[in-house]
PDB file of C-alpha atoms in Angstrom:
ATOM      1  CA  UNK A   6     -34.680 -25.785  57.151  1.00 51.00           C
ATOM      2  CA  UNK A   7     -35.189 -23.117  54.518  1.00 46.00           C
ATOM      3  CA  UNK A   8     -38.852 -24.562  54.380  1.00 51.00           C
ATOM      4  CA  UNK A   9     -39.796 -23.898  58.166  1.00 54.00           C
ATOM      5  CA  UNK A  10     -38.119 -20.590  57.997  1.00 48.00           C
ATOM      6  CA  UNK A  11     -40.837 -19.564  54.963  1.00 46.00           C
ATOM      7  CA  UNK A  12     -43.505 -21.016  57.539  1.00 54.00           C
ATOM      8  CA  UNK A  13     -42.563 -18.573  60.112  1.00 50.00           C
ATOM      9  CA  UNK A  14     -42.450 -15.388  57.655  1.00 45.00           C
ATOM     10  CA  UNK A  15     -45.641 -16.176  56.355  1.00 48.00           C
ATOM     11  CA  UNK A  16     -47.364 -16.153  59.881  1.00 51.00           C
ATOM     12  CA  UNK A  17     -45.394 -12.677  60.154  1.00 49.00           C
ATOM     13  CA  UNK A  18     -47.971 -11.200  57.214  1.00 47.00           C
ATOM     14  CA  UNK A  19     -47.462 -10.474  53.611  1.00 43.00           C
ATOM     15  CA  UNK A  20     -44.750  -7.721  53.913  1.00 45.00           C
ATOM     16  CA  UNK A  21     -42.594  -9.941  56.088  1.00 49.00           C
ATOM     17  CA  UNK A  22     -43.319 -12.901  53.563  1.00 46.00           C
ATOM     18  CA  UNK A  23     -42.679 -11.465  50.534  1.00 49.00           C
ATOM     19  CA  UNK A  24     -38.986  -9.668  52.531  1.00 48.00           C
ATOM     20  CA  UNK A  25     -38.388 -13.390  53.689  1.00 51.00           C
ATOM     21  CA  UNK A  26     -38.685 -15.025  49.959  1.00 50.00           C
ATOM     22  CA  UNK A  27     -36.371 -12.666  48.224  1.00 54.00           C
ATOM     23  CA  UNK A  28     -33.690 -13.127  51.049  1.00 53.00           C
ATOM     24  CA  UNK A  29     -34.544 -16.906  50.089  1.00 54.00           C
ATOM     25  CA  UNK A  30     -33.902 -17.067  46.542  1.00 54.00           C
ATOM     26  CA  UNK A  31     -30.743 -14.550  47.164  1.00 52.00           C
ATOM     27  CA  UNK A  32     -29.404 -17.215  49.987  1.00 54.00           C
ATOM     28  CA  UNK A  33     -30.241 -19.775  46.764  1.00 54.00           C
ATOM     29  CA  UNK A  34     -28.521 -17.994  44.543  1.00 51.00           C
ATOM     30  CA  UNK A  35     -25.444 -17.374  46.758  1.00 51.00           C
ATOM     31  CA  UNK A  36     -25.774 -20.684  47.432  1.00 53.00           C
ATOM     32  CA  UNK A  37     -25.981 -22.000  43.647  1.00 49.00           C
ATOM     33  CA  UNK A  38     -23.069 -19.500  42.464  1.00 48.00           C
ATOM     34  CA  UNK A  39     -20.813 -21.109  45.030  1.00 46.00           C
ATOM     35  CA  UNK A  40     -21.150 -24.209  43.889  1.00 50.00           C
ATOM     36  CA  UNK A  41     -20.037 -23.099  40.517  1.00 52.00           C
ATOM     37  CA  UNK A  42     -17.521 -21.514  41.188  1.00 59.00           C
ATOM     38  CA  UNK A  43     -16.019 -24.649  43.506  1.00 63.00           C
ATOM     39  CA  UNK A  44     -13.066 -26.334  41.655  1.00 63.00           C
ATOM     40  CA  UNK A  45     -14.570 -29.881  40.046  1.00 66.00           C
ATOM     41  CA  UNK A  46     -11.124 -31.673  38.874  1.00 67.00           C
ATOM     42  CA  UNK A  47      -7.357 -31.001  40.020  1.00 73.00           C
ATOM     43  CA  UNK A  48      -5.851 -27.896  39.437  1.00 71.00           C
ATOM     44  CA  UNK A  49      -2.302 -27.467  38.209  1.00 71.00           C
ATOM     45  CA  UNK A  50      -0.454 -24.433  37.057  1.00 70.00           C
ATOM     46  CA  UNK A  51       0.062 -23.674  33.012  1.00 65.00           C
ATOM     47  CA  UNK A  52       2.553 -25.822  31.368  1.00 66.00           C
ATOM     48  CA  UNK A  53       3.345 -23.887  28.087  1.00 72.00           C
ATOM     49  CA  UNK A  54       5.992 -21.091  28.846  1.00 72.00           C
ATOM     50  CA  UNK A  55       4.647 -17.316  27.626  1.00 77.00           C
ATOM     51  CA  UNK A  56       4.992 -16.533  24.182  1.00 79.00           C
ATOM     52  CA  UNK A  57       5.835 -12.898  24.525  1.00 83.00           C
ATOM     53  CA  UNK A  58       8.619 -13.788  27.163  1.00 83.00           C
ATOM     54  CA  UNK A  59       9.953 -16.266  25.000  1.00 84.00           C
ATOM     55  CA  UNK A  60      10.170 -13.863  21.687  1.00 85.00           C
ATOM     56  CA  UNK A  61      11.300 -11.172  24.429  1.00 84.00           C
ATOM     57  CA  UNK A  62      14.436 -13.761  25.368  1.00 85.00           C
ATOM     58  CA  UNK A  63      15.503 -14.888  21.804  1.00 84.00           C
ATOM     59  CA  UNK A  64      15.671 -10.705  20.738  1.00 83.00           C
ATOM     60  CA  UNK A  65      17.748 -10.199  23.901  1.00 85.00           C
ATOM     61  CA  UNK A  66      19.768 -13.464  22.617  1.00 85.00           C
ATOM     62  CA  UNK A  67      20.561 -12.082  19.230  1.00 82.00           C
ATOM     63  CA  UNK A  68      21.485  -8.526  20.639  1.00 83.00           C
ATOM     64  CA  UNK A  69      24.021 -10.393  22.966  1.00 85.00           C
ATOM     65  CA  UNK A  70      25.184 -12.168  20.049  1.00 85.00           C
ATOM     66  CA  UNK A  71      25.345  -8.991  17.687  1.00 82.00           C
ATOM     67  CA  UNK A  72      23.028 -10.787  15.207  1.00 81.00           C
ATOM     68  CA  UNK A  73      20.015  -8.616  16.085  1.00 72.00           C
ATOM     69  CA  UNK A  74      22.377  -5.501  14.771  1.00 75.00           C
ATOM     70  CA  UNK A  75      23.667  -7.905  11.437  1.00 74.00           C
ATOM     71  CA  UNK A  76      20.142  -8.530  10.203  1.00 75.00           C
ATOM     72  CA  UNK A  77      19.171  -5.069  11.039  1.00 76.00           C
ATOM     73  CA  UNK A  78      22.422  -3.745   9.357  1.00 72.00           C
ATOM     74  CA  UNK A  79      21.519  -6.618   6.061  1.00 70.00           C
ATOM     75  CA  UNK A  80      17.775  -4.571   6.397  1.00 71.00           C
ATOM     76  CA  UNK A  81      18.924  -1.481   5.628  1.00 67.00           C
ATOM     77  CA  UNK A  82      21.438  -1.919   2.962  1.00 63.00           C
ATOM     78  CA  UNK A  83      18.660  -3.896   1.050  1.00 62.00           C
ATOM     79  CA  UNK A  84      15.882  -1.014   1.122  1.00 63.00           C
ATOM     80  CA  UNK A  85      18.916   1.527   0.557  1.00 63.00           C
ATOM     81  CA  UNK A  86      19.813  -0.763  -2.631  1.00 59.00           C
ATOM     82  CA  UNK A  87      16.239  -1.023  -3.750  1.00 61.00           C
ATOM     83  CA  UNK A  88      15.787   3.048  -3.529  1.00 62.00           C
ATOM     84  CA  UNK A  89      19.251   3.452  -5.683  1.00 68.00           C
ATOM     85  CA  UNK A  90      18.099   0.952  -8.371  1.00 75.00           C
ATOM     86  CA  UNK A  91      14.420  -0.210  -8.166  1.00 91.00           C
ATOM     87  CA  UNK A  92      13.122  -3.169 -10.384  1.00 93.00           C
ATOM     88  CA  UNK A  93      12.852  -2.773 -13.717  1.00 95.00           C
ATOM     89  CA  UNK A  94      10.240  -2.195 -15.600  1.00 96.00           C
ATOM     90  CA  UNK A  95       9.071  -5.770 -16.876  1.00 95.00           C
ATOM     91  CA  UNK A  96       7.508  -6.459 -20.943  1.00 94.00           C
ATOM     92  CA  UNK A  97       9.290  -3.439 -22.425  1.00 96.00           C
ATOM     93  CA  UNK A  98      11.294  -4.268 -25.486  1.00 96.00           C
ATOM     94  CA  UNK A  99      13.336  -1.866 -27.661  1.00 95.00           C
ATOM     95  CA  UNK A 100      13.308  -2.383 -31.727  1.00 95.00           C
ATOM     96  CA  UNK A 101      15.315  -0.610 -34.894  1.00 94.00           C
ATOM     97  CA  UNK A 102      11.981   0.696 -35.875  1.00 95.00           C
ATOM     98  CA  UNK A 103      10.488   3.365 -34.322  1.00 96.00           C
ATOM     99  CA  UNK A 104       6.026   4.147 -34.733  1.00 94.00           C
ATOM    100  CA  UNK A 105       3.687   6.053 -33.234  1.00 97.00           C
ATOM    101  CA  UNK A 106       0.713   5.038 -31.540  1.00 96.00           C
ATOM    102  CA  UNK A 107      -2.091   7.463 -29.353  1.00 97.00           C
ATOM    103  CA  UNK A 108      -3.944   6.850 -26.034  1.00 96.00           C
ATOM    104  CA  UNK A 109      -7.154   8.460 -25.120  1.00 95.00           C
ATOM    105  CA  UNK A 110      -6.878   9.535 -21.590  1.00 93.00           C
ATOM    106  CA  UNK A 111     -10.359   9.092 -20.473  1.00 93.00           C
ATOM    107  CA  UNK A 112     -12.265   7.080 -18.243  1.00 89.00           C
ATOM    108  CA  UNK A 113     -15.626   6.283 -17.211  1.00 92.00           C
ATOM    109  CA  UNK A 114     -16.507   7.726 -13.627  1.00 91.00           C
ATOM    110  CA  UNK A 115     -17.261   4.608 -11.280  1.00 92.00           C
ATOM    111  CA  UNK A 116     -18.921   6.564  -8.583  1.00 92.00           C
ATOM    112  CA  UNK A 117     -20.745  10.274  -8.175  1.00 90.00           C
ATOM    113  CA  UNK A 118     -18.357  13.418  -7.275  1.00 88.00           C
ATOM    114  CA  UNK A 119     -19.951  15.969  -5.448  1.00 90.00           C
ATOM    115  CA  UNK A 120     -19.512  18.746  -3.478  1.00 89.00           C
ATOM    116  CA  UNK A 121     -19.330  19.829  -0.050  1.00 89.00           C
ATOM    117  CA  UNK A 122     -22.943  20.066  -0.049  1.00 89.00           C
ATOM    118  CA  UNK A 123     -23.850  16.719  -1.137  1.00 89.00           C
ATOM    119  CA  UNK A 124     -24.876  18.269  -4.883  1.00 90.00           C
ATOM    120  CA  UNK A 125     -23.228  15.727  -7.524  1.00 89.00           C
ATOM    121  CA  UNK A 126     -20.815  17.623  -9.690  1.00 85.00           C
ATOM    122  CA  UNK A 127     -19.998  14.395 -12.135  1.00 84.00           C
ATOM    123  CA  UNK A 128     -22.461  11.882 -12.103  1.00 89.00           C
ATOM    124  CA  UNK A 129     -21.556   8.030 -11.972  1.00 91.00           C
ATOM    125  CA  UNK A 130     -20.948   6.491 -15.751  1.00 92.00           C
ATOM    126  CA  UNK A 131     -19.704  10.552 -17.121  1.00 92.00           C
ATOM    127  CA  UNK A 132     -16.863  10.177 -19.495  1.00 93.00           C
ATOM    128  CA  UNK A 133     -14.858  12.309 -18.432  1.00 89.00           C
ATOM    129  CA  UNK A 134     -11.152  13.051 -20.189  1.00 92.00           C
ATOM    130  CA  UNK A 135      -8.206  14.775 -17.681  1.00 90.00           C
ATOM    131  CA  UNK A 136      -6.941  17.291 -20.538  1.00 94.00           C
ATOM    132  CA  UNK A 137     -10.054  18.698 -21.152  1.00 91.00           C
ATOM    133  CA  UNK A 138      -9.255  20.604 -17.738  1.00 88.00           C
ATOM    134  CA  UNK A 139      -5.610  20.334 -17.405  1.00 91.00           C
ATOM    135  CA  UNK A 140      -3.038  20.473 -19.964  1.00 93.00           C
ATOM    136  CA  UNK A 141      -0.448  18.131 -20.036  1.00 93.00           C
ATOM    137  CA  UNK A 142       2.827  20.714 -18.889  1.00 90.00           C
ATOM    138  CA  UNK A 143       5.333  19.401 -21.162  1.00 93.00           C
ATOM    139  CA  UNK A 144       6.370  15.647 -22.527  1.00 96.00           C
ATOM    140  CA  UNK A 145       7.617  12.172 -20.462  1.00 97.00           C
ATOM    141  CA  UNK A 146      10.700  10.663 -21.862  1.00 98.00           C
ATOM    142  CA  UNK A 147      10.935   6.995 -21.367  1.00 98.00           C
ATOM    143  CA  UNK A 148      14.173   4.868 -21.463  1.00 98.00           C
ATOM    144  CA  UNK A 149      16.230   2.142 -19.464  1.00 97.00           C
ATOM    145  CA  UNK A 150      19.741   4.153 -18.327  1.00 96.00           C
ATOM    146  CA  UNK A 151      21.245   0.353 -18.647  1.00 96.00           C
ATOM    147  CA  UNK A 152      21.078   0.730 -22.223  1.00 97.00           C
ATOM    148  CA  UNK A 153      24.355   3.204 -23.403  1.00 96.00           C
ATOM    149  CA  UNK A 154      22.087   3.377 -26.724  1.00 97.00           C
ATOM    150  CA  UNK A 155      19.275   4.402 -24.760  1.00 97.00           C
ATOM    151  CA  UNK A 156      21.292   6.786 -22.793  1.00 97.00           C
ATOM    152  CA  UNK A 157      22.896   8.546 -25.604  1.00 96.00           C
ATOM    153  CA  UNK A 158      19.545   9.659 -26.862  1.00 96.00           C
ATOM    154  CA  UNK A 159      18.023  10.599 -24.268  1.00 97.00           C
ATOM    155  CA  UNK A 160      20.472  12.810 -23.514  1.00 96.00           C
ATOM    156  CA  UNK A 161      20.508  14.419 -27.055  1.00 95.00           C
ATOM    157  CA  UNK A 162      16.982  15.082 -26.471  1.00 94.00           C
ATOM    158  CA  UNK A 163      16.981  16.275 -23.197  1.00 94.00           C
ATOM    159  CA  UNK A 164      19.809  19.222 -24.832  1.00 91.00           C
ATOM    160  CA  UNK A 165      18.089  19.597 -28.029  1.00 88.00           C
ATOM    161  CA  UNK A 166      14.587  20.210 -26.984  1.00 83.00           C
ATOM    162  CA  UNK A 167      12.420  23.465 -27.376  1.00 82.00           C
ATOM    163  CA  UNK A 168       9.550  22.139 -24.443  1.00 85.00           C
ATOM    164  CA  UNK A 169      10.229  20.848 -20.627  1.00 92.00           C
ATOM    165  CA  UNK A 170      10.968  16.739 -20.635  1.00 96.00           C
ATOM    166  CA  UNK A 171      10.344  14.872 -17.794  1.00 96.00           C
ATOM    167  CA  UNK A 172      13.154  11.682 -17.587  1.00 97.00           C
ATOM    168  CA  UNK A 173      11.392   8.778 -16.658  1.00 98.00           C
ATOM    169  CA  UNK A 174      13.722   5.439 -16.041  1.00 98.00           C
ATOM    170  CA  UNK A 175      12.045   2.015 -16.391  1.00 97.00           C
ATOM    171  CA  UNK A 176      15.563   0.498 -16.023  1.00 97.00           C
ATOM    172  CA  UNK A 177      18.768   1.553 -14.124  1.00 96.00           C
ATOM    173  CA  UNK A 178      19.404   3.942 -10.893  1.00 96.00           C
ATOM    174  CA  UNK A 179      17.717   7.191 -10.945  1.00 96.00           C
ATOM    175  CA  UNK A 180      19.776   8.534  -8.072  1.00 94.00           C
ATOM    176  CA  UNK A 181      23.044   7.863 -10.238  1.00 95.00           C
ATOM    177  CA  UNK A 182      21.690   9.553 -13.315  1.00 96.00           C
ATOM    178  CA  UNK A 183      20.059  12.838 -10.992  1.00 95.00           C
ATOM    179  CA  UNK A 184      23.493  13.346  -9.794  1.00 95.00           C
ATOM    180  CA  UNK A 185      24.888  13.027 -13.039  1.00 95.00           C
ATOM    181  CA  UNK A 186      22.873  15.136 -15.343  1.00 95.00           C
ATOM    182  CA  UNK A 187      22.007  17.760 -11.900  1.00 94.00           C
ATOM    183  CA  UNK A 188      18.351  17.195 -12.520  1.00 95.00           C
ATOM    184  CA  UNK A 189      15.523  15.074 -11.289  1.00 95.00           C
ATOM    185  CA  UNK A 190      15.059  11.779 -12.589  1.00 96.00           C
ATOM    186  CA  UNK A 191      12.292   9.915 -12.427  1.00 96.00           C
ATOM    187  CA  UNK A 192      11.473   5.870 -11.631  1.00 97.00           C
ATOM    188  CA  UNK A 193       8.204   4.138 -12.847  1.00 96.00           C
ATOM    189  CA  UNK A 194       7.509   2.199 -10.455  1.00 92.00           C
ATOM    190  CA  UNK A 195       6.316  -1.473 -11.154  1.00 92.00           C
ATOM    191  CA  UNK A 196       5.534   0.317 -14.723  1.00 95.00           C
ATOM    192  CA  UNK A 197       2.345   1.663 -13.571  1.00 95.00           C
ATOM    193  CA  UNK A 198       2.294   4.647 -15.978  1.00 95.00           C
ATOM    194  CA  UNK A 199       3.651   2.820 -18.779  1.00 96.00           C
ATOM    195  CA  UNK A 200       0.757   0.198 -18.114  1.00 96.00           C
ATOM    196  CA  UNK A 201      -1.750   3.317 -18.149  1.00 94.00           C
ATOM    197  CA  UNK A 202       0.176   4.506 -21.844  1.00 95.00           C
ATOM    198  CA  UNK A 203       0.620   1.281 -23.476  1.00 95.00           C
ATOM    199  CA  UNK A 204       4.039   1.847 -23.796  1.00 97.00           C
ATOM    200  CA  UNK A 205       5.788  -1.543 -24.854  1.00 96.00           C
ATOM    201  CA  UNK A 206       8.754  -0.276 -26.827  1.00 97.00           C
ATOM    202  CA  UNK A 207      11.609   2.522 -25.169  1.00 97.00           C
ATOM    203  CA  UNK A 208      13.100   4.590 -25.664  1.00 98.00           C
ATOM    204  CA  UNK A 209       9.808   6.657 -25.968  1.00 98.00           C
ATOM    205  CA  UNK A 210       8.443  10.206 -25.803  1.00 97.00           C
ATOM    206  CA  UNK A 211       4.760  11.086 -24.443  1.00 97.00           C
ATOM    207  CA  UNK A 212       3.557  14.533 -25.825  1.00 97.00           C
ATOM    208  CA  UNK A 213      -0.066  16.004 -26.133  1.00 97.00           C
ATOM    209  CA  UNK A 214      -1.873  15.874 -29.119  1.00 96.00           C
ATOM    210  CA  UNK A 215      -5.693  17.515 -28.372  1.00 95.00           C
ATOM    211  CA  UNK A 216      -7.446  15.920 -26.293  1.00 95.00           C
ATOM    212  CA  UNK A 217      -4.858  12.527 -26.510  1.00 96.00           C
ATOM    213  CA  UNK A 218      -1.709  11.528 -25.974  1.00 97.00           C
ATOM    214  CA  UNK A 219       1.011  10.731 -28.486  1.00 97.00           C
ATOM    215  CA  UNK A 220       3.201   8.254 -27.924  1.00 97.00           C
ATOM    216  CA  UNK A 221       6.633   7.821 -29.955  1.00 97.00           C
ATOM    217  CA  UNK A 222       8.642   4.823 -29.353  1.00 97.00           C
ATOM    218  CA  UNK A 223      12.430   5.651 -31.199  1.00 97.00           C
ATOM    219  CA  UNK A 224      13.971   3.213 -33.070  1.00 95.00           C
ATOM    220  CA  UNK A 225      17.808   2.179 -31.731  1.00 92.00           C
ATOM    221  CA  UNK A 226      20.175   0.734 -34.055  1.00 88.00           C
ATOM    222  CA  UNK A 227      22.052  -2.522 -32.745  1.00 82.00           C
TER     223      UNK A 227
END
């Protein structure tokens, strides 16, 4: 059929011809597409129940139950517990003896620094050392508040000191101790400064020296 119906547009001339080929191929086409688009096997509705309406259900389940408010209520008691005494401060040890040791504070640039206007102020591979720009503004005490021995001193030197100390827990609850002594307390957290120090031994006190730190490590009796 589609072959006589060429025949005709052709006699018609070219113009007619060619219009009569391209409504053709698009009758083809139509043609073609439907035939995809027809359903080749039997069709049955999804099986598997929605994933969202199922998570939706059990959370409207719990809160029924009140166990949606329990675990939310267990939540917050263990991040409020974890903010009023963190982790301690892992591989520290205390000792009768107490020595000295210093840290060089500088590091090797891993990438350019430069300006706003792309000009490099500090070039990749620079040594570059923090105090030569910034002086350290007073000393870091170090010392776990579980330890009455450790305590004690720290105290002592936080009343018999001339320059500004910074108390720096690696053990106990820093909120406790703030509201105690009515001054900040600090927490290092997962001992990432006294990683950077090379602190092993507390209590211990980190003052300038130069251009390095010194690092005193007290001895406590037994």
């Amino acid at each position: 059929m589609l072959r006589r119906w060429l025949d005709k547009a052709m006699a018609g001339g070219l113009d007619t011809a060619l219009l009569g080929l391209s409504l053709a191929a698009a009758l083809a086409l139509s043609q073609v597409q439907a035939r995809i688009l027809e359903p080749i096997g039997p069709v049955r509705p999804l099986a598997e129940p929605d994933l969202l309406e199922q998570i939706q259900q059990r959370l409207a389940e719990k809160a029924r139950s009140g166990e949606l408010a329990a675990l939310q209520q267990q939540a917050s008691q263990a991040t409020l517990a974890a903010l009023r005494t963190p982790a301690p401060v892992a591989g520290l040890v205390t000792d009768s003896k107490a020595h000295t040791s210093y840290v060089d504070p500088s590091y090797v640039l891993e990438r350019d620094i430069v300006d706003a206007g792309g000009q490099i102020l500090f070039g990749r591979g620079m040594r570059v050392n923090p105090l030569d720009a910034l002086a350290m503004p007073g000393q870091l005490l170090f010392f776990d508040a579980r330890d009455a021995r450790q305590l004690k001193l720290a105290a002592t030197l936080l009343a018999h000191n001339d320059h500004p100390i910074k108390p720096v827990l690696v053990g106990g609850s820093p909120m406790e101790l703030s509201r105690l002594w009515r001054r900040p307390v600090y927490f290092d957290q997962t001992g990432a400064l006294a990683k950077k120090l090379h602190i092993v031994q507390v209590p211990a006190m980190v003052t300038q020296d130069g251009k390095r730190l010194r690092i005193d490590a007290y001895g406590v009796q037994p």
